[in-house]
């Protein structure tokens, strides 16, 4: 019996690691963020003014919408994209309501939809700063205005909330926004032949097309994708017409088209450059539109940018965007650890990008990056309490350096409860709340098990798949596939890149030995029940970097399964740069349920510590041999750092030369 149009109907997360995070979203993070956007909470740990837009003691995001809706009086407050804090909260709430129904949360979310509808203008326009403070400047300074960015975030939220709850008003608001943009943008004589300074609308319109099947939304998304970089004087002309000195962000006026990833058409772009989140949101839309339109040139561009990022500009944790200056990509193989920006939003966007690439072609490399972000780079952006956040995610941190070196002032060693530019908090929560959407990829008659997060998932045609296991702490997993109608389909599994040398796949007790295609092993399924066991190699690995990355020469990172580890000062006498792993270092592993909400810890005695000079104050010496002493080193997962006392942290560790 053939199965047609396989589709997921419902997924329930069962593994404790992710169940805790999902529960945290429902019971802590989403209620907390509701209080923040309503100005009912105090901002406690304030981040550096050199990151996250500086200091703010309130959000005012809900208030801005109420003012625009005529429900209260007052002035606009915040960033020109302040509305998006509400929209991403609404999207997070939508995902939470699918697995943790709550009448109070739904009433709050419904009230937000009603408020947004009241604030939206009759033609579909909605950007509260312009409506309240400067209606005459709508769409007049697209390089910096974030109007399309903001409306894109609402479209995403509106689609998600409609799909989760059936709230038609939420979708109608999104459609009105899409219709507004369709009227105003394009190449007709009465339209604006422009693009947004900050991409986001492209991926949002693709999502709107998928739920409405209205071709104009896909056409508009393709227009924004293909128009970018074609008219390199557009932003300058608009800025001059609007007033050269009327910038919303004066420091950004001299950055140029390259910063906005608008220096040439995407089909001619060869590398990722400029503001990291701008580039990545654009890439998400690019890959999505390329797939929906079957456009080979756009698909080739997406593939080219993907490979530049993941093979030349990505940290071992998955963080991207190396520089605090403009929150930007820099150049290939430039990966400094102690000044790395690694914005949480950029890691979240990498998950979105990888998901769209996977939807276009079932390849293990895309799942590897989703996994890397979910367990490392993105996850570090939220504290274990769900109420504190990192905007910047370095791979090396020292409180003294952050306070004493202006060039490292953006490196926070404590998470903050909110930011002036609060894009990251609700971005990481919407990712975690929707983690169930990343477990499987369905392509015609293939179900690919992409992420090994224990779950029970119901598919159409009566198919049910249960995954049992304690990943990421254990590499032993068991899928039970129940297929009561004995449908014929394919079940595929991704073999993670860190276990490619040693793994086992066992089907109904029989060891399977067959070649992989793009890290994927595919199994035909016809029986009423099939048991698939996976056994991955979980011994700790020492990771080295390409020799072009000068910052990591002579250093290694430690990874066990999907988890990248780090050393913290709270566990190891500081400074951390004095430790050297011996050439054949081995680690013991222990799961500690009471530590850091339950975590796996690595320890080793195969380490030396360079002996500090206690008898001299000289800064330099001549012909002095390095003195070392036996030491002990404890490592914890990178995602969990900075959840205890403030201190230093390092992912990369020096490795002693043979014979030392």
XYZ file of C-alpha atoms in Angstrom:
660
model
C 0.000 0.000 0.000
C 1.484 3.362 -1.059
C 1.438 6.351 1.259
C 0.796 9.736 -0.336
C 1.487 13.171 1.078
C 2.902 12.040 4.390
C 2.355 14.699 7.037
C 2.917 15.212 10.753
C -0.248 15.567 12.815
C 1.100 15.942 16.362
C 4.397 15.672 18.199
C 4.925 15.332 21.947
C 8.408 15.866 23.411
C 9.217 13.211 26.030
C 12.928 13.532 26.857
C 13.600 15.363 30.132
C 16.240 17.712 28.690
C 13.861 19.330 26.204
C 10.673 18.745 28.174
C 12.160 20.948 30.901
C 12.857 23.687 28.376
C 9.372 23.427 26.852
C 7.807 23.591 30.307
C 10.068 26.546 31.093
C 8.657 28.384 28.082
C 5.086 27.752 29.172
C 5.416 28.476 32.877
C 8.296 30.938 33.175
C 9.575 32.572 29.987
C 6.334 33.476 28.231
C 4.605 34.827 31.384
C 7.797 36.718 32.264
C 8.088 38.278 28.813
C 4.397 39.215 28.982
C 5.197 41.209 32.083
C 8.225 42.790 30.403
C 6.385 44.037 27.295
C 3.659 45.377 29.601
C 6.248 47.130 31.799
C 5.301 45.097 34.863
C 8.843 43.904 35.629
C 12.077 45.614 36.631
C 15.152 45.159 34.424
C 17.812 43.783 36.771
C 21.134 42.777 35.168
C 21.727 45.529 32.634
C 23.953 44.710 29.686
C 26.780 46.845 28.347
C 25.796 49.964 26.402
C 27.959 48.601 23.584
C 25.556 45.741 22.880
C 21.829 45.337 22.619
C 21.206 49.012 21.962
C 22.247 50.167 25.401
C 20.340 50.478 28.637
C 16.558 50.703 29.065
C 14.420 50.295 32.156
C 11.196 49.484 30.303
C 9.804 48.058 27.070
C 6.663 50.131 26.365
C 5.935 47.820 23.421
C 2.313 47.128 24.340
C 1.841 50.794 25.248
C 3.058 51.859 21.786
C 0.353 49.716 20.191
C -2.295 51.126 22.522
C -1.264 54.674 21.634
C -1.397 53.868 17.914
C -4.822 52.285 18.428
C -6.119 55.404 20.210
C -6.619 53.501 23.466
C -4.237 55.682 25.473
C -2.252 58.877 25.116
C 1.487 59.187 25.124
C 4.672 59.244 23.078
C 6.381 56.427 21.244
C 9.254 54.829 23.160
C 11.980 52.449 22.035
C 13.554 51.222 18.852
C 11.750 51.803 15.567
C 11.101 48.038 15.579
C 9.825 47.928 19.171
C 6.574 46.340 17.910
C 8.436 43.134 17.110
C 8.921 42.360 20.805
C 5.153 41.871 20.962
C 4.984 39.945 17.718
C 7.660 37.433 18.693
C 6.006 37.009 22.083
C 2.758 36.207 20.249
C 4.527 33.685 18.031
C 6.135 32.040 21.076
C 2.736 31.885 22.767
C 1.246 30.243 19.665
C 3.755 27.398 19.819
C 3.327 26.980 23.586
C -0.458 26.700 23.200
C -0.033 23.696 20.887
C 1.567 21.604 23.644
C 0.473 23.352 26.845
C -3.066 24.716 26.378
C -3.779 27.468 28.881
C -6.942 29.571 28.973
C -5.249 32.575 30.552
C -2.402 32.585 28.001
C -4.837 32.279 25.113
C -6.891 35.163 26.459
C -3.751 37.287 26.694
C -2.734 36.338 23.165
C -6.243 36.947 21.806
C -6.198 40.385 23.441
C -2.878 41.125 21.714
C -4.371 40.149 18.354
C -7.326 42.461 19.031
C -4.954 45.282 19.982
C -2.843 44.810 16.870
C -5.968 44.831 14.712
C -7.043 48.081 16.364
C -3.622 49.658 15.773
C -3.436 48.562 12.134
C -4.455 51.186 9.607
C -7.201 50.539 7.087
C -4.725 49.950 4.257
C -2.841 47.328 6.324
C 0.082 49.507 7.419
C 1.393 49.028 10.945
C 4.560 50.481 12.457
C 3.759 52.374 15.621
C 6.722 54.763 15.614
C 5.657 56.179 12.294
C 1.970 56.194 13.111
C 2.542 58.036 16.399
C 5.504 60.296 15.656
C 6.054 60.736 11.920
C 3.253 59.510 9.626
C 4.612 61.641 6.791
C 7.781 59.494 6.678
C 6.185 56.089 6.028
C 8.347 54.033 3.649
C 10.598 57.112 3.118
C 13.808 55.803 4.726
C 13.755 52.055 4.207
C 17.467 51.627 4.840
C 16.941 52.224 8.575
C 13.191 52.301 9.227
C 12.562 48.598 9.931
C 8.941 48.969 8.785
C 9.026 45.890 6.566
C 11.070 44.015 9.161
C 8.420 44.726 11.784
C 5.511 43.770 9.554
C 7.356 40.618 8.557
C 7.647 39.572 12.186
C 3.917 40.113 12.647
C 3.139 38.055 9.543
C 5.167 35.181 10.996
C 3.351 35.526 14.316
C -0.060 35.848 12.703
C 0.428 32.729 10.611
C 1.706 30.767 13.619
C -1.157 31.909 15.843
C -3.750 31.114 13.188
C -2.298 27.636 12.689
C -2.164 26.999 16.442
C -5.568 28.375 17.473
C -7.615 28.971 14.341
C -7.813 32.700 15.132
C -8.907 34.092 11.760
C -8.362 37.702 12.800
C -4.654 36.978 13.339
C -4.358 35.759 9.751
C -6.440 38.615 8.356
C -4.067 41.164 9.911
C -1.165 39.381 8.205
C -2.972 39.337 4.856
C -3.762 43.049 5.133
C -0.066 43.731 5.746
C 0.880 41.629 2.737
C -1.705 43.436 0.624
C -0.394 46.819 1.782
C 3.145 45.935 0.754
C 1.961 44.446 -2.526
C 0.364 47.785 -3.390
C 3.345 49.909 -2.421
C 6.350 47.891 -3.642
C 7.367 46.811 -7.112
C 8.496 48.197 -10.439
C 5.269 49.793 -11.638
C 5.313 53.561 -12.091
C 3.323 54.243 -8.930
C 5.295 51.821 -6.724
C 8.485 52.040 -4.654
C 11.242 50.120 -6.504
C 12.992 49.440 -3.208
C 13.901 46.890 -0.586
C 14.025 46.788 3.217
C 17.234 47.747 4.960
C 16.702 44.771 7.274
C 15.444 41.623 5.515
C 12.706 39.597 7.205
C 9.672 40.298 5.049
C 10.962 37.833 2.441
C 10.723 34.773 4.675
C 7.464 36.035 6.197
C 5.756 36.409 2.815
C 6.846 32.884 1.872
C 5.146 31.601 5.037
C 2.044 33.662 4.262
C 1.921 32.172 0.766
C 2.087 28.640 2.135
C -0.940 29.148 4.383
C -3.042 31.253 1.973
C -1.844 29.913 -1.415
C -2.148 33.469 -2.721
C 0.427 33.850 -5.497
C 0.900 37.587 -4.989
C 2.638 36.996 -1.658
C 5.157 34.613 -3.198
C 5.686 36.972 -6.139
C 6.355 39.843 -3.741
C 8.794 37.741 -1.725
C 10.636 36.884 -4.942
C 10.678 40.554 -5.922
C 12.379 41.536 -2.638
C 14.889 38.689 -3.054
C 15.796 39.515 -6.643
C 15.675 43.301 -6.302
C 18.219 43.374 -3.498
C 21.535 44.709 -4.789
C 20.232 45.650 -8.245
C 19.833 49.380 -7.570
C 22.786 50.338 -5.412
C 21.792 54.017 -5.243
C 18.235 53.437 -3.957
C 19.003 53.910 -0.254
C 21.105 57.023 -0.910
C 18.368 58.590 -3.047
C 15.738 57.907 -0.398
C 17.923 59.254 2.400
C 18.671 62.435 0.483
C 15.006 63.006 -0.310
C 14.014 62.390 3.319
C 16.784 64.589 4.666
C 20.416 63.568 4.921
C 20.669 64.352 8.640
C 17.426 62.674 9.699
C 18.856 59.213 10.366
C 17.216 56.943 12.900
C 20.644 55.419 13.563
C 23.273 58.107 12.760
C 26.181 55.688 13.209
C 24.848 53.555 10.353
C 24.796 56.297 7.711
C 28.314 55.579 6.427
C 28.221 51.768 6.464
C 27.293 51.400 2.802
C 25.455 48.787 0.792
C 27.858 45.996 1.666
C 26.797 46.212 5.310
C 23.155 45.851 4.250
C 24.032 42.916 1.945
C 22.736 45.073 -0.899
C 25.958 45.708 -2.801
C 25.126 43.347 -5.683
C 22.374 40.925 -6.729
C 22.245 37.750 -4.689
C 23.054 35.612 -7.723
C 26.426 37.376 -7.808
C 27.170 37.241 -4.069
C 30.040 34.940 -3.150
C 30.283 35.287 0.620
C 28.312 36.343 3.669
C 29.156 39.896 4.713
C 27.591 42.746 6.617
C 25.120 42.598 9.503
C 24.813 38.917 10.383
C 21.098 38.769 11.199
C 20.221 40.763 8.095
C 22.185 38.330 5.948
C 20.719 35.251 7.603
C 17.083 36.346 7.548
C 17.613 37.110 3.876
C 19.115 33.654 3.351
C 16.120 32.007 5.025
C 13.804 33.766 2.599
C 16.159 33.074 -0.289
C 16.210 29.318 0.309
C 12.449 29.202 0.894
C 11.583 31.194 -2.231
C 14.077 29.210 -4.307
C 12.332 25.995 -3.300
C 8.795 27.292 -3.819
C 9.584 28.792 -7.231
C 11.947 26.006 -8.388
C 14.495 28.702 -9.279
C 17.920 27.089 -9.782
C 19.856 30.371 -9.717
C 18.404 31.350 -6.352
C 18.989 27.817 -5.031
C 22.617 27.981 -6.165
C 23.053 31.322 -4.391
C 21.570 29.915 -1.173
C 23.896 26.934 -1.351
C 26.934 29.123 -1.973
C 26.189 31.385 0.977
C 25.449 28.389 3.203
C 28.825 26.837 2.517
C 30.729 30.083 3.025
C 29.148 30.514 6.451
C 29.430 26.973 7.798
C 32.886 26.182 6.406
C 34.623 29.537 6.852
C 32.747 31.830 9.261
C 31.104 29.681 11.941
C 32.319 29.055 15.469
C 32.466 25.499 16.818
C 29.371 26.278 18.905
C 27.421 27.447 15.853
C 27.680 31.158 16.675
C 28.067 33.491 13.706
C 28.769 37.184 13.245
C 32.259 37.896 14.516
C 32.357 41.640 15.104
C 30.717 44.017 17.564
C 31.099 46.729 14.946
C 27.796 46.487 13.149
C 27.033 43.037 14.629
C 28.595 41.741 11.461
C 30.352 39.022 9.565
C 33.962 40.000 8.899
C 35.940 37.734 6.565
C 36.654 34.067 6.044
C 38.520 32.287 8.859
C 38.429 35.334 11.135
C 37.110 33.725 14.323
C 38.416 35.537 17.418
C 37.066 34.009 20.624
C 37.329 36.834 23.152
C 35.732 39.565 21.023
C 33.233 37.378 19.183
C 29.740 38.874 18.946
C 27.753 35.742 18.053
C 24.345 37.364 18.502
C 21.664 34.985 19.773
C 19.350 36.112 16.958
C 21.970 35.049 14.415
C 22.125 31.530 15.856
C 18.328 31.323 15.787
C 18.376 32.471 12.169
C 20.925 29.768 11.329
C 18.398 27.170 12.514
C 15.771 28.707 10.241
C 18.237 28.739 7.321
C 19.237 25.113 7.877
C 15.586 24.065 8.076
C 14.837 25.640 4.704
C 17.930 24.053 3.160
C 16.858 20.665 4.540
C 13.385 21.126 3.058
C 15.069 21.579 -0.329
C 17.414 18.587 -0.077
C 17.687 15.874 2.578
C 21.317 16.207 3.629
C 22.864 15.450 6.983
C 24.967 18.611 7.000
C 21.851 20.719 7.538
C 20.719 18.626 10.478
C 24.226 18.849 11.935
C 23.942 22.636 12.069
C 20.440 22.571 13.545
C 21.773 20.236 16.227
C 24.847 22.397 16.822
C 22.669 25.445 17.401
C 19.965 23.746 19.472
C 22.446 22.267 21.930
C 25.073 25.005 21.889
C 25.127 28.372 20.149
C 21.450 29.287 20.289
C 20.736 27.625 23.625
C 23.435 29.623 25.403
C 21.303 32.703 24.727
C 18.871 31.841 27.530
C 19.548 31.158 31.204
C 18.397 28.004 32.917
C 15.720 30.051 34.685
C 14.204 31.148 31.355
C 14.223 34.798 32.440
C 17.714 36.040 31.596
C 19.363 36.289 28.206
C 22.620 36.782 26.383
C 22.631 39.077 23.385
C 26.320 38.318 22.741
C 27.758 34.789 22.966
C 31.578 34.728 23.137
C 33.763 31.639 23.295
C 36.070 33.223 25.847
C 35.112 35.653 28.580
C 36.746 37.354 31.552
C 34.887 39.870 33.749
C 38.087 41.903 34.192
C 38.582 42.177 30.455
C 34.967 43.174 29.856
C 35.230 45.944 32.436
C 38.743 47.093 31.653
C 39.059 46.828 27.867
C 36.754 49.012 25.790
C 37.166 46.586 22.885
C 35.618 43.820 25.003
C 32.913 45.836 26.743
C 30.247 44.060 24.699
C 31.160 40.719 26.288
C 28.748 40.264 29.185
C 29.551 37.644 31.818
C 26.038 37.687 33.261
C 22.760 37.372 31.386
C 20.357 40.317 31.458
C 16.630 40.214 32.048
C 15.927 42.569 29.134
C 17.570 44.898 26.640
C 16.907 48.241 25.027
C 17.049 46.309 21.766
C 15.167 43.239 22.975
C 15.216 41.196 19.779
C 16.961 38.169 21.307
C 14.750 37.135 24.274
C 11.596 36.333 22.318
C 13.639 35.022 19.397
C 15.190 32.250 21.483
C 11.858 31.470 23.150
C 10.036 31.130 19.838
C 12.737 28.695 18.715
C 12.603 26.552 21.857
C 8.801 26.593 21.970
C 8.742 25.263 18.385
C 11.548 22.699 18.767
C 9.099 19.900 17.893
C 9.032 21.243 14.326
C 12.695 20.298 13.848
C 12.580 16.600 14.726
C 11.455 15.208 11.377
C 11.638 16.278 7.762
C 8.960 14.810 5.505
C 9.612 14.655 1.764
C 7.017 12.789 -0.306
C 7.227 9.191 0.973
C 10.318 9.748 3.165
C 10.271 10.493 6.893
C 13.722 11.665 7.945
C 14.533 11.483 11.659
C 16.684 14.589 11.806
C 16.952 15.560 15.487
C 17.276 12.955 18.226
C 14.942 14.488 20.783
C 12.805 11.725 22.316
C 9.204 12.101 21.259
C 5.961 10.494 20.201
C 4.768 11.665 16.796
C 1.564 10.852 14.985
C 1.586 10.978 11.194
C -1.333 10.660 8.837
C -2.221 7.194 7.538
C -2.120 5.905 11.111
C 1.695 5.935 11.318
C 3.150 6.565 14.759
C 6.828 6.927 15.620
C 8.140 6.794 19.177
C 11.719 7.676 19.980
C 13.098 6.561 23.339
C 16.461 7.746 24.621
C 18.269 10.219 26.850
C 20.000 12.258 24.167
C 22.204 14.335 24.386
C 23.666 12.454 27.357
C 23.276 8.977 25.831
C 23.867 7.940 22.226
C 21.632 4.863 22.485
C 18.270 5.512 20.816
C 15.327 3.356 19.852
C 12.596 4.146 17.335
C 9.408 2.117 17.408
C 7.490 2.599 14.178
C 3.850 1.538 14.287
C 2.302 1.222 10.847
C -1.168 -0.367 11.290
C -2.190 0.039 7.651
C 1.132 -1.453 6.486
C 1.751 1.560 4.300
C 4.883 1.579 2.164
C 7.241 4.436 2.967
C 10.880 5.149 3.760
C 12.305 5.916 7.171
C 15.644 7.726 7.107
C 18.098 8.608 9.865
C 20.820 11.251 9.954
C 24.206 10.053 11.178
C 25.785 13.028 12.986
C 29.139 14.175 11.658
C 30.783 13.613 15.057
C 29.845 9.881 14.975
C 30.457 9.044 11.330
C 33.485 6.908 12.172
C 31.671 4.758 14.735
C 27.946 4.079 14.769
C 25.478 1.207 14.504
C 21.994 0.952 13.027
C 20.036 -2.138 14.070
C 16.627 -2.965 12.560
C 14.513 -5.582 14.332
C 17.671 -7.007 15.897
C 19.660 -7.130 12.640
C 22.753 -4.964 12.138
C 22.389 -2.847 8.999
C 25.476 -2.152 6.949
C 24.831 -0.026 3.901
C 26.428 3.115 2.508
C 25.182 6.524 3.531
C 24.038 9.184 1.123
C 24.773 12.683 2.411
C 25.091 11.253 5.953
C 21.642 9.681 5.686
C 20.705 6.013 5.882
C 17.309 5.148 4.356
C 15.229 2.107 5.296
C 12.131 0.787 3.480
C 9.152 0.288 5.806
C 6.136 -1.896 5.082
C 5.629 -3.932 8.270
C 3.038 -3.163 10.908
C 5.813 -2.572 13.424
C 9.540 -1.911 13.039
C 12.134 -1.229 15.710
C 15.190 0.804 14.707
C 18.048 1.147 17.182
C 20.785 3.744 16.796
C 24.061 3.638 18.691
C 26.288 6.695 18.419
C 29.837 7.073 19.714
C 29.729 9.291 22.784
C 33.364 9.313 23.832
C 34.719 12.869 24.186
C 36.434 14.246 21.080
C 39.140 16.866 20.737
C 38.190 19.345 18.023
C 40.783 21.264 16.051
C 40.294 24.172 13.660
C 41.464 24.799 10.120
C 44.995 26.219 10.313
C 43.781 29.436 8.649
C 42.058 30.308 11.943
C 44.994 31.886 13.738
C 43.188 32.293 17.061
C 42.951 28.534 17.621
C 46.433 27.400 16.609
C 47.710 25.024 19.286
C 44.277 24.780 20.911
C 41.462 22.251 21.031
C 37.802 22.288 21.967
C 36.159 19.338 23.684
C 32.916 17.855 22.414
C 30.892 14.881 23.610
C 28.011 13.912 21.355
C 26.382 17.138 20.169
C 27.535 19.107 23.235
C 30.502 21.501 23.089
C 32.127 21.941 26.498
C 33.856 24.840 28.198
C 35.887 25.563 31.309
C 34.534 28.016 33.886
C 36.389 29.815 36.640
C 33.926 28.588 39.241
C 35.165 25.012 38.682
C 38.842 25.656 37.923
C 41.410 27.996 39.490
C 41.833 31.031 37.246
C 43.244 32.208 34.909
C 41.987 29.602 32.476
C 44.621 30.312 29.844
C 47.251 28.578 31.993
C 45.812 25.083 31.374
C 47.314 22.732 28.800
C 45.808 19.383 27.882
C 48.327 16.587 27.428
C 48.556 15.083 23.927
C 46.660 11.881 24.799
C 44.244 13.412 27.299
C 41.212 11.335 28.240
C 38.104 12.429 30.107
C 35.740 10.844 32.575
C 32.050 11.583 32.148
C 29.424 11.865 34.863
C 25.835 13.032 34.702
C 25.058 15.261 37.690
C 21.293 15.671 38.156
C 21.628 18.450 40.759
C 24.057 20.581 38.767
C 22.851 23.176 36.252
C 19.343 21.672 36.003
C 20.916 18.278 35.307
C 23.982 18.131 33.124
C 26.860 15.944 31.972
C 30.301 16.933 33.289
C 33.718 16.034 31.869
C 36.842 15.854 34.026
C 40.475 15.033 33.391
C 43.767 14.803 35.228
C 45.631 14.733 31.906
C 46.343 18.414 32.128
C 49.159 20.707 33.163
C 48.867 24.180 34.529
C 51.590 26.642 33.705
C 53.104 27.691 37.013
C 52.617 31.374 37.738
C 55.716 33.306 38.714
C 55.360 34.172 42.378
C 58.895 35.479 43.012
C 59.244 38.165 40.385
C 57.354 41.237 39.234
C 59.206 41.431 35.937
C 56.972 41.621 32.880
C 59.550 39.927 30.646
C 62.390 37.481 31.201
C 65.178 35.992 29.083
C 65.799 32.326 28.259
C 63.351 31.050 30.881
C 61.771 27.649 30.447
C 58.064 27.196 31.033
C 57.319 25.592 34.382
C 54.227 23.387 34.690
C 52.458 21.457 37.416
C 49.961 18.623 37.452
C 46.370 19.881 37.497
C 42.727 18.871 37.224
C 40.234 20.303 34.754
C 36.442 20.259 34.912
C 34.317 21.081 31.872
C 30.591 21.848 31.607
C 28.367 22.318 28.546
C 28.801 25.675 26.844
C 25.058 26.337 26.807
C 25.045 26.282 30.636
C 27.891 28.702 31.336
C 27.249 31.843 33.432
C 24.386 30.261 35.383
C 26.306 30.279 38.676
C 28.715 32.842 40.113
C 30.181 35.351 37.681
C 33.575 34.305 36.379
C 35.698 33.561 33.352
C 34.973 31.010 30.627
C 36.858 29.446 27.745
C 35.866 26.940 25.061
C 39.306 26.557 23.481
C 42.104 25.071 25.584
C 45.816 25.001 24.871
C 47.230 21.601 23.969
C 50.715 20.717 25.096
C 53.188 19.531 22.486
C 54.331 15.918 22.500
C 57.076 15.415 25.070
C 56.024 18.303 27.313
